[in-house]
mmCIF file of C-alpha atoms in Angstrom:
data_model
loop_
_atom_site.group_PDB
_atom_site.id
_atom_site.type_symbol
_atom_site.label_atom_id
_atom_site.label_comp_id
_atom_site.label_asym_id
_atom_site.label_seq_id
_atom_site.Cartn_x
_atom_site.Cartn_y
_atom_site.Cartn_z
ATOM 1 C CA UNK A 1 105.356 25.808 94.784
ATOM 2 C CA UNK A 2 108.729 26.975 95.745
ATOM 3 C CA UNK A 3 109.135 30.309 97.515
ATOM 4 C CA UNK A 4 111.943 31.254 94.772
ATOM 5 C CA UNK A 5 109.769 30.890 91.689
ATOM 6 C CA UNK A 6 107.370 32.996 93.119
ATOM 7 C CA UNK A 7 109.720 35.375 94.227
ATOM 8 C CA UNK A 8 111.109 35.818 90.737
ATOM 9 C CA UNK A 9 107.944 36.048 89.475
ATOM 10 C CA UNK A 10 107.036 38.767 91.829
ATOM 11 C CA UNK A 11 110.470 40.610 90.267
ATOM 12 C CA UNK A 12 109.609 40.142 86.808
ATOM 13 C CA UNK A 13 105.331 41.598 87.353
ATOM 14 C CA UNK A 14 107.062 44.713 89.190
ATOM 15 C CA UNK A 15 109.649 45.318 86.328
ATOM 16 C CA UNK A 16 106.411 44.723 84.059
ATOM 17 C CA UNK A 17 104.754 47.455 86.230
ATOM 18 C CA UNK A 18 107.280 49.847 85.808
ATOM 19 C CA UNK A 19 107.452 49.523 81.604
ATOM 20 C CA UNK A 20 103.744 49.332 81.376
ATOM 21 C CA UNK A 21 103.210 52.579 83.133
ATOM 22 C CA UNK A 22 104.697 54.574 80.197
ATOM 23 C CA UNK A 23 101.437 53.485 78.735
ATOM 24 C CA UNK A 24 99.278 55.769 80.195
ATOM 25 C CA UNK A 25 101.490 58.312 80.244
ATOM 26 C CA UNK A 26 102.364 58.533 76.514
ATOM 27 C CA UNK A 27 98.755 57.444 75.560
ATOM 28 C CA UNK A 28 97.726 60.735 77.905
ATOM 29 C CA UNK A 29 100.335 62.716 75.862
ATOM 30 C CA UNK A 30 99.115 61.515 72.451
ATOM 31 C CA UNK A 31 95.305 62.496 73.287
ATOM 32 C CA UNK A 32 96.526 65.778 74.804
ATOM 33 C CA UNK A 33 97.850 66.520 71.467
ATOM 34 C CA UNK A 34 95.177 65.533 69.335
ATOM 35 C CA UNK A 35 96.260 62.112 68.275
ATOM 36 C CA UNK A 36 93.557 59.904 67.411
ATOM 37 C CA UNK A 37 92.961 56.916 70.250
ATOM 38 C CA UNK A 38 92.543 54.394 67.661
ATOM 39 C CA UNK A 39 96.237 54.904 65.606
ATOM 40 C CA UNK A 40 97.601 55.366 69.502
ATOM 41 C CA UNK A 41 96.016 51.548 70.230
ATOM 42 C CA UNK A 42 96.936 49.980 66.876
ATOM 43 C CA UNK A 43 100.082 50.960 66.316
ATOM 44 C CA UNK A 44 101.353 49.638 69.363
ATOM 45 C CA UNK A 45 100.660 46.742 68.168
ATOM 46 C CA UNK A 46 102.174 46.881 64.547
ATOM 47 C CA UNK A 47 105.153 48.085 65.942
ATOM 48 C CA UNK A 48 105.384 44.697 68.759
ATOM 49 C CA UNK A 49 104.838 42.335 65.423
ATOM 50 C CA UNK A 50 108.311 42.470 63.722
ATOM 51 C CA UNK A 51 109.648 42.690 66.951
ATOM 52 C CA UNK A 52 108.374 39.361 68.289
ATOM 53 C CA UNK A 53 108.775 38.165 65.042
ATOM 54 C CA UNK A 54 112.038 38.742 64.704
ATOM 55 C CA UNK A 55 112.507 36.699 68.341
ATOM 56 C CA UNK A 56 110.453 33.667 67.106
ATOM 57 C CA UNK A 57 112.727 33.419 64.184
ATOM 58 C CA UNK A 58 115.666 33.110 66.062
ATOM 59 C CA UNK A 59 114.655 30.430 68.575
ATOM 60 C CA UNK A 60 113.091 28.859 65.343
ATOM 61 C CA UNK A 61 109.779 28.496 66.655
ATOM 62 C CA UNK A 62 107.674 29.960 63.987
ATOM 63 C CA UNK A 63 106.700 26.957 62.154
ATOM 64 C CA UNK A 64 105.039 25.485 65.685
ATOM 65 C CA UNK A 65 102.861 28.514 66.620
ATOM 66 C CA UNK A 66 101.458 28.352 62.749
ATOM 67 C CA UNK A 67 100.728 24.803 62.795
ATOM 68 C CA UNK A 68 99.032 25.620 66.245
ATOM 69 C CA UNK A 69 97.606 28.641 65.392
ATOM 70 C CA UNK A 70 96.219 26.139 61.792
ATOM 71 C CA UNK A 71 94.405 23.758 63.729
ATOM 72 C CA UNK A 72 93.056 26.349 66.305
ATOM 73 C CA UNK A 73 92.303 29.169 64.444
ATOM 74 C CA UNK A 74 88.525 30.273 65.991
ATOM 75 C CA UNK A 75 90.127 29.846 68.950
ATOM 76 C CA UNK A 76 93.298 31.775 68.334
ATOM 77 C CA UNK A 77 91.518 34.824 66.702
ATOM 78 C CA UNK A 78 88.617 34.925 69.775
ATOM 79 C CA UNK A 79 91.245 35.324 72.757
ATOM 80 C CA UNK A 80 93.266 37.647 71.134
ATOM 81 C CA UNK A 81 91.104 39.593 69.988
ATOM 82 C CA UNK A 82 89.721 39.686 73.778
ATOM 83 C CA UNK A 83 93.346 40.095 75.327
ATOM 84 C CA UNK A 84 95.110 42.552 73.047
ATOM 85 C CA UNK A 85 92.134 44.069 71.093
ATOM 86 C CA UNK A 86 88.923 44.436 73.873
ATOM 87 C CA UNK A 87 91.952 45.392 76.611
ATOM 88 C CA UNK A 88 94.111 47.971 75.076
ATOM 89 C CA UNK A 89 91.496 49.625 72.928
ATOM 90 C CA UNK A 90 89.307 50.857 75.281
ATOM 91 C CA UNK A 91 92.271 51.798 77.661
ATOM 92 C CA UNK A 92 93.436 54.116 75.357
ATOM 93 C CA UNK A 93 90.422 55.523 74.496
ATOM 94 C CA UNK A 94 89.689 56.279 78.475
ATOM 95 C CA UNK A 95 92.977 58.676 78.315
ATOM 96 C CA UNK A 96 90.787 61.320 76.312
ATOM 97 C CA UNK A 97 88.675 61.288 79.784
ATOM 98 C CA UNK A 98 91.180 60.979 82.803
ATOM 99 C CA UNK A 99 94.500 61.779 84.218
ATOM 100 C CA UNK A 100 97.109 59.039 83.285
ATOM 101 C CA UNK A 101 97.537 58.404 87.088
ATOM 102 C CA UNK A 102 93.860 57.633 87.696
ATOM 103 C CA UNK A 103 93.691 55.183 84.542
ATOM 104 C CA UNK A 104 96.425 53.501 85.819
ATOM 105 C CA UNK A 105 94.467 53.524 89.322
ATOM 106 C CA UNK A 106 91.602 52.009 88.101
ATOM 107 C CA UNK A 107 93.299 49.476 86.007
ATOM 108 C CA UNK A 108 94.165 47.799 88.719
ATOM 109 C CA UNK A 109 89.966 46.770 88.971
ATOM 110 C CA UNK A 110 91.975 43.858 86.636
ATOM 111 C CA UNK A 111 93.240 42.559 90.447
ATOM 112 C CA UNK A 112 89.742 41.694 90.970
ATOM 113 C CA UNK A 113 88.625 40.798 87.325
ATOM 114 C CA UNK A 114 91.122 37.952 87.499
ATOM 115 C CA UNK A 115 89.850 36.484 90.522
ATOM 116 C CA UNK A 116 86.367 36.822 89.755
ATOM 117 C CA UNK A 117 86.975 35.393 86.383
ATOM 118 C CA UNK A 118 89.364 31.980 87.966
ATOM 119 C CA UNK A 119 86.094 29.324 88.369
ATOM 120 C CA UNK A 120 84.487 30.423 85.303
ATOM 121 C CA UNK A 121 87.729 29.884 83.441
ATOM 122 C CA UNK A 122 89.066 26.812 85.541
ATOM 123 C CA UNK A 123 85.235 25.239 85.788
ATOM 124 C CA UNK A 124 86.106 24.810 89.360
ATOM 125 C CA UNK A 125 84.746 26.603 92.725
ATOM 126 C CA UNK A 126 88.011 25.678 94.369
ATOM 127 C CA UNK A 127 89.749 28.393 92.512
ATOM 128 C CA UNK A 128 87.829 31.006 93.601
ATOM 129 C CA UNK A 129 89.683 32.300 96.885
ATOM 130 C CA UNK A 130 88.186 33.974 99.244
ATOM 131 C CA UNK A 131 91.196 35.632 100.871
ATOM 132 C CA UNK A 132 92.477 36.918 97.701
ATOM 133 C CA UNK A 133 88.823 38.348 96.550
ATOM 134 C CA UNK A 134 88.741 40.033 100.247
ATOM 135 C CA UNK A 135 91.630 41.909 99.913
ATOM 136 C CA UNK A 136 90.960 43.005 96.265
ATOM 137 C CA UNK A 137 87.569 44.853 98.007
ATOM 138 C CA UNK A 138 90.426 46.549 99.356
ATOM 139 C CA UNK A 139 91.821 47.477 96.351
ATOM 140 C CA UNK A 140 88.114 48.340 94.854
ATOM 141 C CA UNK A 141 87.492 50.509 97.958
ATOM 142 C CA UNK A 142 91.023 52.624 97.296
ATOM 143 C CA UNK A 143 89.806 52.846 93.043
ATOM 144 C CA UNK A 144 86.103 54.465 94.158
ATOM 145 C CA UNK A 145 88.261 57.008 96.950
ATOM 146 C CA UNK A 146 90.171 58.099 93.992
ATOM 147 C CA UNK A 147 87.825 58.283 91.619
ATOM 148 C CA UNK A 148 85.536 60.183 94.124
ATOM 149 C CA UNK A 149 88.464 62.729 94.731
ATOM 150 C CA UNK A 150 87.865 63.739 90.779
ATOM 151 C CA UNK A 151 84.517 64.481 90.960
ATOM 152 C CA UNK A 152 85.236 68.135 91.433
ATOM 153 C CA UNK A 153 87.608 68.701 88.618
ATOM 154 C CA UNK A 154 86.087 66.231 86.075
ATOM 155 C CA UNK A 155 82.304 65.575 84.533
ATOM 156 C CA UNK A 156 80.777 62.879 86.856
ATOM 157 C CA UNK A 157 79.359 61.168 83.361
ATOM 158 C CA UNK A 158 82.774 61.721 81.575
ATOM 159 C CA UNK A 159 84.749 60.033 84.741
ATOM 160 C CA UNK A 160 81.961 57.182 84.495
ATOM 161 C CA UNK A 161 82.076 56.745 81.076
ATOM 162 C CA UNK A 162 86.251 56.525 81.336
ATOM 163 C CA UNK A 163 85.854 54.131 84.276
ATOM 164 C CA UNK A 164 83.321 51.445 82.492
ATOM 165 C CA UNK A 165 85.753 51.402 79.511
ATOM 166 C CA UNK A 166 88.874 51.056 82.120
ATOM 167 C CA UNK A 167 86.856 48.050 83.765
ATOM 168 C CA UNK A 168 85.748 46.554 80.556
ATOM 169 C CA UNK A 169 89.153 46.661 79.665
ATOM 170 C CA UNK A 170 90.312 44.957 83.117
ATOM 171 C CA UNK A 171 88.456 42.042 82.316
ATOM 172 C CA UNK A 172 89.281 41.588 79.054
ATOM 173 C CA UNK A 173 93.104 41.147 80.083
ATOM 174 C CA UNK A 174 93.234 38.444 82.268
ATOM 175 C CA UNK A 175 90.926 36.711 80.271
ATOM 176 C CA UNK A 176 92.216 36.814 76.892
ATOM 177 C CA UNK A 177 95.774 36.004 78.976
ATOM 178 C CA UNK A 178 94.597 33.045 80.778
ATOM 179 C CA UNK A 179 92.253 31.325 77.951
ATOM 180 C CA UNK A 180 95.369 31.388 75.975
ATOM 181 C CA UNK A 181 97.598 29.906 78.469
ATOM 182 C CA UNK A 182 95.077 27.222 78.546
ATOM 183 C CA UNK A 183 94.913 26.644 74.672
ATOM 184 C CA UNK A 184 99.004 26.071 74.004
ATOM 185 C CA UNK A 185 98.874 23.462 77.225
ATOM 186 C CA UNK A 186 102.166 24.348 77.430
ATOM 187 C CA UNK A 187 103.048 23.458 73.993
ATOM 188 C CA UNK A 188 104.469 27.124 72.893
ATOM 189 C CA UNK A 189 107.136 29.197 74.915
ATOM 190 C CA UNK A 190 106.189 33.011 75.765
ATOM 191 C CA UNK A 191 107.041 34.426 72.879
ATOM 192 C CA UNK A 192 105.050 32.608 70.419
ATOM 193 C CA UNK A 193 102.316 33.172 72.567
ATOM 194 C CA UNK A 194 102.600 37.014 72.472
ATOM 195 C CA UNK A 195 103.284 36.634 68.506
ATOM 196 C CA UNK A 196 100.146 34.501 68.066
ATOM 197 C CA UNK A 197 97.755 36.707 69.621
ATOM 198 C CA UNK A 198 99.723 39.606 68.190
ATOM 199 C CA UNK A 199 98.840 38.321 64.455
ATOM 200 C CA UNK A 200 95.463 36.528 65.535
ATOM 201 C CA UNK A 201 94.741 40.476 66.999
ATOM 202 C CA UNK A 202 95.467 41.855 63.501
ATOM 203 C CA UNK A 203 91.889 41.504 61.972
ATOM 204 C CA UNK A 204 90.756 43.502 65.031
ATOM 205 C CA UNK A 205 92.746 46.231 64.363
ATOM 206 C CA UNK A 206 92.378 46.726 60.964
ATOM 207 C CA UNK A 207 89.005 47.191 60.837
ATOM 208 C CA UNK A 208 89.424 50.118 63.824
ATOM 209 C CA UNK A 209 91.985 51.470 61.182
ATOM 210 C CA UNK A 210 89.214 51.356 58.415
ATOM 211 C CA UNK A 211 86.730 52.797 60.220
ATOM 212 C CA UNK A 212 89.932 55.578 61.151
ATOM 213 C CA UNK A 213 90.181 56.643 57.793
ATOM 214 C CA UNK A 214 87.025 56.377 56.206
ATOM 215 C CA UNK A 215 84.683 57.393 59.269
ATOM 216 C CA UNK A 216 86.704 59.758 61.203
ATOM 217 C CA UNK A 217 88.916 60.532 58.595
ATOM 218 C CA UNK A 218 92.022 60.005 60.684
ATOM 219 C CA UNK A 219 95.451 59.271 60.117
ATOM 220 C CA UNK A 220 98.168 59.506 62.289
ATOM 221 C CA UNK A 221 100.699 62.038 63.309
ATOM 222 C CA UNK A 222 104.295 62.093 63.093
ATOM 223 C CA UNK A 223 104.819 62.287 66.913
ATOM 224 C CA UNK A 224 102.196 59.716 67.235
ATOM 225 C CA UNK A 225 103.969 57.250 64.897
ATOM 226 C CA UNK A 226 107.171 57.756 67.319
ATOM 227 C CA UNK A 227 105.601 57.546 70.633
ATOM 228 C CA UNK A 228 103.598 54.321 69.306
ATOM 229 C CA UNK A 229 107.170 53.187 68.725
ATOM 230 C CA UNK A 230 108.163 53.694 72.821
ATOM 231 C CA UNK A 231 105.051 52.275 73.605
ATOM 232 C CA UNK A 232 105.331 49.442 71.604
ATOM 233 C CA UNK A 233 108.818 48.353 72.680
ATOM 234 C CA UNK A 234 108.602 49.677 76.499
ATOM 235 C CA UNK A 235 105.234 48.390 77.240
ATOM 236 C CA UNK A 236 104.493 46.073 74.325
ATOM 237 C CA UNK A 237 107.922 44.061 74.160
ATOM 238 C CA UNK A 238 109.593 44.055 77.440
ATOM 239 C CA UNK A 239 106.928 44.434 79.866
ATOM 240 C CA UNK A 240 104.550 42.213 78.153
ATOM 241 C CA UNK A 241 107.318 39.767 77.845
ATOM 242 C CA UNK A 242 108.010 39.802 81.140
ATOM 243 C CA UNK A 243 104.679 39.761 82.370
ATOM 244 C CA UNK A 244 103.776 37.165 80.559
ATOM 245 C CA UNK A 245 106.620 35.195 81.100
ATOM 246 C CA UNK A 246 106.390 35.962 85.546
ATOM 247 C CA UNK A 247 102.212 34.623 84.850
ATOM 248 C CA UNK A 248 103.603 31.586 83.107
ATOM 249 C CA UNK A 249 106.468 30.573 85.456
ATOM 250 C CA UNK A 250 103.429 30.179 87.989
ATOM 251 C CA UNK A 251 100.375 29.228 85.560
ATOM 252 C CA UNK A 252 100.144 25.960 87.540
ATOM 253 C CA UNK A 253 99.294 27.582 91.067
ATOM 254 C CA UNK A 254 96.463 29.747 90.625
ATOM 255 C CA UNK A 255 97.290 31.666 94.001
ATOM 256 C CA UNK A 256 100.131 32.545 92.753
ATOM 257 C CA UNK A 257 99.070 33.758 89.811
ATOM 258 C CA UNK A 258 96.643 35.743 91.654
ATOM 259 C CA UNK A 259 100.433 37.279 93.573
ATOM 260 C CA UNK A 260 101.510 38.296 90.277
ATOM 261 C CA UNK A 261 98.979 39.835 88.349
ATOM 262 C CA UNK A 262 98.567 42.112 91.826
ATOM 263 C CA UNK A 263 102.265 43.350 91.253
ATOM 264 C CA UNK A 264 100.288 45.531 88.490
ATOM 265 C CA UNK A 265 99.624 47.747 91.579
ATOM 266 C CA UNK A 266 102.655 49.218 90.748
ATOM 267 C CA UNK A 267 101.956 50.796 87.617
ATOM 268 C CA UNK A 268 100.157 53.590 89.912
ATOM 269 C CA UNK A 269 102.972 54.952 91.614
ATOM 270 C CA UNK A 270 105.056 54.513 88.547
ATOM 271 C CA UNK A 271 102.304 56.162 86.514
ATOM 272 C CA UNK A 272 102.442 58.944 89.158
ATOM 273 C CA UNK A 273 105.820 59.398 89.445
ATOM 274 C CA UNK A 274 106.200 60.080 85.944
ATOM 275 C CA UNK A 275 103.307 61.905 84.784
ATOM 276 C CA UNK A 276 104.497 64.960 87.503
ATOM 277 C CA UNK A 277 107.977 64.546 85.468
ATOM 278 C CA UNK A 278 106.747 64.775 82.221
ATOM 279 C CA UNK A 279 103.532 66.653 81.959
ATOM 280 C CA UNK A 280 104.247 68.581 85.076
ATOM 281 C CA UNK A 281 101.036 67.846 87.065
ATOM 282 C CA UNK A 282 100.656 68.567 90.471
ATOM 283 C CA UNK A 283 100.805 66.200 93.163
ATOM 284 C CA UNK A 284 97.178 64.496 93.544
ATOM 285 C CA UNK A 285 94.644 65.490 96.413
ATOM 286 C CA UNK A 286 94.758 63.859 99.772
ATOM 287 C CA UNK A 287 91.781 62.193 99.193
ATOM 288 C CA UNK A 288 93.655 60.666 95.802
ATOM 289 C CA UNK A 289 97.313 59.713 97.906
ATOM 290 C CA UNK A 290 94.698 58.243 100.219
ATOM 291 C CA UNK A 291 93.181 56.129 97.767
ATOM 292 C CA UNK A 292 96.235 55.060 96.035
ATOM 293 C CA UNK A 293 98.174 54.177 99.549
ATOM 294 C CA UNK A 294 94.758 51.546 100.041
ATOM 295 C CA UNK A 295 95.597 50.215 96.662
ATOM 296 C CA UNK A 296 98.484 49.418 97.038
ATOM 297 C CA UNK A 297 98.116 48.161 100.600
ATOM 298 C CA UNK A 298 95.413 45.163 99.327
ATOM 299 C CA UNK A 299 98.410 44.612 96.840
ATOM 300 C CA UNK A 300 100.665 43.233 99.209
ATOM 301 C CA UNK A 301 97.659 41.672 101.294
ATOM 302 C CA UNK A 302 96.493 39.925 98.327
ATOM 303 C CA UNK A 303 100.772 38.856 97.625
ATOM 304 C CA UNK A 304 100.748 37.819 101.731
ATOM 305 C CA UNK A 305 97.619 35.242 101.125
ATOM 306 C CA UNK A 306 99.142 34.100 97.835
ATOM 307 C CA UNK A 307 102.102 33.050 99.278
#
């Protein structure tokens, strides 16, 4: 593939970095203040529909992703319930457990997820790649110094509960992503692909919402209503869209995809960066700078043997 598709797609998987990190920092804000992880997951996702919908509209391209959606509806409703409902749910929920920073740390297990996942998905050993899955250990070995340098300051079962759902999570993502990539064969453009599995999602999340009010007798906040609302169009609209858009420019070179989904990386320092603005932390232990500086290292060695 050409060197300036990738590259663009490189651009557009950092700028998706950057928007998803406010993700786990205003999911870390809504459990610090009470809000219920289930409204903070949902809601995201209410708030992406009209906006998506809204964008299908205008390229009139709704009428295509419902016929598609018509005559693959198991289909439809399985991987997006997998991509948007078995990812984000559990990733907020892990945000009651961690620091927004170390979430966003061990999110990036999804690196390795995806490349574990390729020849299962692709039904073909030649898309498993060795030098990519070598330099994702990498990234592994900088997520267990990090998590390590919590073990003082956090219950060893609470961080290992928070991590399983974070890695559940980070295989959910790629998955639900790529199976769906698969389905449209290149039939639908982006955006009706975020709007399908939005909608096809929906079942998912109303039955957490059910179980909200009648179970846990939950309903959300004010505040939690508005930060939903950044969420949804920082993280849900314009960094989904653009990550979805940099994983379909290269969906035919599965190396490359590899490349981009590693520019997720980013959402670490970003994470970082802005959790010490906003909720005042301190900076992280050595140990934890340590850690991160590995993770992002296998990043660009896993970008390098992409290329």
């Amino acid at each position: 593939m050409k060197f300036q598709e990738l590259r663009k797609a490189m651009v557009l998987g950092t700028l998706a970095a950057f928007f998803f990190a406010f993700t786990f920092l205003l999911n870390k804000l809504m459990a610090a203040s009470g809000g219920h992880w289930i409204w903070s997951s949902s809601l995201r996702f209410y708030w992406m529909l009209p906006f998506f919908l809204v964008i299908v509209l205008i390229r009139k391209n709704l009428l295509p992703l419902l016929a598609h959606i018509k005559a693959n509806l198991l289909a439809w409703v399985i991987w997006s319930t997998v991509g948007f409902g078995l990812f984000y749910a559990p990733l907020t929920y892990s945000a009651s457990f961690s620091p927004s920073w170390l979430v966003a740390s061990t999110w990036q297990f999804t690196i390795i997820a995806g490349v574990l996942l390729a020849p299962f998905i692709y039904k073909n050993r030649a898309y498993f790649s060795i030098g990519n899955f070598l330099f994702s250990l990498i990234i592994l070995l900088g997520i267990i110094i990090m998590q390590l340098s919590q073990v003082a300051t956090i219950n060893t079962k609470t961080l290992m509960f928070g991590s399983s759902l974070i890695i559940f999570a980070a295989f959910c993502y790629p998955l639900g992503n790529r199976k769906t990539i698969l389905m449209i064969k290149g039939e639908l453009d982006v955006y009706q692909r975020i709007l399908g599995m939005i909608i096809c999602s929906l079942p998912f999340w109303l039955i957490l919402n059910l179980y909200a009010i009648l179970v846990e007798k939950s309903l959300p906040t004010a505040e939690q209503i508005q930060q939903t609302f950044i969420v949804g169009l920082f993280s849900g609209v314009i960094a989904t869209s653009l990550f979805f858009y940099a994983t379909q420019l290269v969906s035919h070179n599965h190396k490359a995809l590899a490349c981009v989904e590693s520019t997720q990386s980013g959402e670490v320092i970003f994470t970082l960066i802005g959790e010490m603005i906003i909720l005042h932390i301190a900076l992280p232990s050595l140990y934890a700078l340590i850690g991160m500086a590995i993770i992002i290292i296998g990043m660009i060695l896993s970008s390098l043997c992409s290329k």
